[in-house]
Structure formats: structure tokens, C-alpha cells
Amino acid sequence: MTLWEGRLGAATADEVMAFTASLHFDRRLAADDLVGSAAHVRGLARGGILTGAEAGILLAALDRVGEELAAGSFAFKAGDEDIHTAVERRVTEIAGDVGAKLHTGRSRNDQVATDLRLYTRRELTEVARRVLDLQEVLLSRAVEAGDSYLPGYTHLQRAQPVLLAHHLLAHGWALARDLDRLVHTVDRLNISPLGAGALAGSSLPLDPDFVAEELGFAGRFENSLDAVSDRDFVAEALFDLSLLAVHLSRIGEELALWSTEEFGFVTLDDAYATGSSMLPQKKNPDVAELARGKAGRLIGHLAGFLATLKGLPLAYNRDLQEDKEPLFDSLDQTGRALLATAGMIATLAFDTDRMQAAADGSAGAAVDLAEWLTERGMPFRQAHAVVGSLVRDSLERHVPLAELVQSHPALGLEAVGLLEPGVAVTRRTTPGGAGPQAVAAQLDRFRHRLEVDVERVDRVDQPPPRGTDGA
Ligand code: ARG
């Protein structure tokens, strides 16, 4: 049986079912479909379209479907094209004739949009929570890192020493922006499309404001055409997740690099590394590499879905069914990547001696020499040239830089002190800078931001005020 047997004479061809059915992926909307349907039933009762008794029967049937789904005893049937069809079919089996009233005033168009908003609201919140967990890990590793430092790089060339804590928090702040985006996306999507019907609303006394409130949405749609065709929230979610994945990818790339013998800045815990099937000595950073690799896939989902949307006229078109698989996959992949990355960072060992040796062994204090001269009245461009030629001299003649600094008339012994191990990094004192004082303040600010963000995420995750129990 199809939902449209009154209109179409022939049964749907098998290959059409195979091509158009979405049950195999949209069954994960089941819980949201039940919650949405229950709100719809309460709305129908409120409008006098259903009697209290009829609503009670439908709500009980929806509850039972929920139990069957939870117990794994729900039997899907060949004609169940999608989760909405399957639920309505089963409600009708359980509730008898009243079941035929469930879909009154509703279309799968407003139904699926409602379900997907409920689902996305919850799942993005879960991703946000995992972002917070990763930020906590970065924060605790930053605190633990104390005053250890490493070379900061530009162009992947050693540039200036920075505290390890500073480097870790740099990733933490990128994640703070991801979190902010996720929260705003949830805020924007928190609008109920239920009551828009197929595209134009209804002749029946529905109350979209009432069902919106029932479902814990902040409000209802303004325009029924927009309500059923709007998938901005999916595109936004895909973007938020893609950029988050890009950030994880950059962390992954760095850790893959840092765990090489050439860098040797970190050793991954055995539980977060893999071996080689052939080479007995290998220990590979597969988590870091897949954190990097998954980003490509997520960017593909975003680009693909924007392409799906771009040519669609108003209002619902079946193309919109293509919203779910990329969204589900992006959520799954990001969720797993966040957990694995947090575990990898929590358990890896930093080789701070090696990091510091790398930072001390270079001309990482060169700009400090130039700034020292500037403080004594030399224009910076001139100071830059003086120090630059000393560095060149040192490299060409194989003379230690300290020796050249000591014998230079404008520099001398006091300036040599800047080249002592660990001195340069302490001079990065400006707000947001890489030295110990500035980083101590930054740690406080980061900790505070994290506390605020934990509360923000707790607040967005207000579950709908009522369940499917008809309370
Ligand atoms: N499975 C469909 C989707 O995901 C549900 C809506 C179908 N609506 C329709 N008029 N064919 O978009």
C-alpha cells in the first residue's frame, strides 16, 4: 500500500522504490518523528479536529511504536518508503480506524522538516559537548606544560620560541569559534515548520504556535513555502562541521609531523597509534592522519549539498531528501574524530627537552636583539639589518652568534644574555603573546570562556517540554 493509492492506479515499480526509498537512512529520525507526531496529535485535539479519546488512542499507539522501535521489535515492511510512512502504517495497525486521522492537516514535507530540525538540534549540541571536552584536554595539557617552550614556526621555518601552552591554546581558541558557530546554528534552526502542510498551510484550525511550543522550539515559521523548502540549517551545520573538521585536520597534521623521528616533539600513546602489517618497527599516527583525512570528505558533503540546493524552485522537491546522508555522515565522523583526537592529545607524551633544544639552537632570539637595539634608539629597520648581517656572518663563517654579538659595538655582553636558553620566550609580554606572563593571563581567559561555553551548551540543549506520553 502506498500513501497515494487513491490517485495512482498502478503499484510503484520495484526499481522506483529501490531508487527513492530513504528508510535505510532516515530511520534514525524515528524518535523525532514520534515526538513530532505526538505534538501534531495534541494540536489536532486542541483545534477540536480530534476528540480527546481519539487523541488518546493515537498517542498511546505512538508510544507503543516507540517501545517497539526501542526494543528492536518494530517490523519494517516492504512498502515502508521512509520512516514517516513506517510509523504511520504501524500506528494505523495499532489504533485501527483512528490511525487514518494521524496525518490530518500535515504533509511529510512539514513533518520531515520538523523531524530533521529536532534531530539536528540535539546532535549539534552533542558535537558541541565533544568540542568542549577536547578544549578541556587542551587546557589541562597547557596547564601541565608550564613554562616549557618550543619553536614557533612560520612557513614551517623556525621563527620565535613560544610556550607549548600558547601553542596548545591556539587550537583551543579555534575550537571556541567552532563552538560559537554550533550554538548560533542551533539558535537559528530552532524554528518549527510544523503546520506548513505540503506548502501552503491548512483550512483546518491548526495552531503552529502551539505545536512549536510543545516541541520546545523558540517559535514557528513565518512563511509556509519557506518552512518546507528551507534547508539552510543543514547547509550551516555542514559548514560548521567542515570547518571544525578542518581544525581537527590541522591538529592532526601537526601531530603527524611532531611524531616523526625528524621532529620528535611527541610520542603517541600505544593505544592511540597503529602498527604496520609488514614493517615490525613502525608506529603510525593513524588517528592524526584520519583526523586530517576526514576533513576532505566533510568538505565534499558541504559542496555537494549546496549544489543540490542551488537549482531548487520553491517549495518541497524530492531532491531535499539528499540532505540527510551528508548530514548524518558529517555528524558521525566529526563526533568520532573529536573523541579520538581528545584521547590522543590527553595521552601523548611531549618531549619538551627536544622542543626546547630546537627553540634554543636557532637564531630564535634574533628579533629580540633587534628590539634591544631599538630600545636604545636605533631605528628598527637599521637594527634589523645589523642583526641580519650578524646571523649571515655566523652561518657563513661558522662563528657562534653569541661571539659576534659580544664583539659588536652596539650590542656587547648584555645583549648576549638574550641568546641564553629560555630567555627570548620570556620577553613575549604583550597581551595575547607567547611568553609566560601573557600566557598565564590567557589561560585564565580561556578557562573563563570555557565555563561560559559549557553553560551556553547546557542552555541550548533544553529537551522538548513534553514527550510522547501525552502528558
Ligand atoms: N523521505 C522524504 C524526505 O526525506 C520525506 C518527504 C517526502 N515528501 C514527498 N512529498 N515526497 O524528504
Coordinates of C-alpha atoms and ligand atoms in Angstrom, one line a residue, residues 22 26 81-82 84 107-109 112 231 316 318 320-321 323-324, ligand 1:
S22 CA 15.0 6.6 2.3
D26 CA 16.1 8.2 7.7
E81 CA 9.3 4.0 1.9
D82 CA 10.6 6.2 4.7
H84 CA 7.3 8.6 8.3
S107 CA 2.3 16.6 5.0
R108 CA 5.5 14.7 5.0
N109 CA 7.0 18.0 3.8
V112 CA 10.3 15.8 7.7
R231 CA 17.4 23.6 4.5
Y316 CA 9.5 21.0 -1.4
R318 CA 12.3 15.4 -3.6
L320 CA 15.7 17.7 -0.5
Q321 CA 15.8 14.1 0.7
D323 CA 20.0 16.4 2.9
K324 CA 20.2 13.5 5.3
Ligands
ARG1 N1 11.6 11.0 2.6 C1 11.3 12.3 2.2 C2 12.4 13.3 2.6 O1 13.3 12.9 3.2 C3 10.1 12.7 3.0 C4 9.2 13.8 2.4 C5 8.6 13.3 1.2 N2 7.6 14.1 0.7 C6 7.1 14.0 -0.5 N3 6.2 14.8 -0.9 N4 7.5 13.0 -1.3 O2 12.5 14.3 2.1

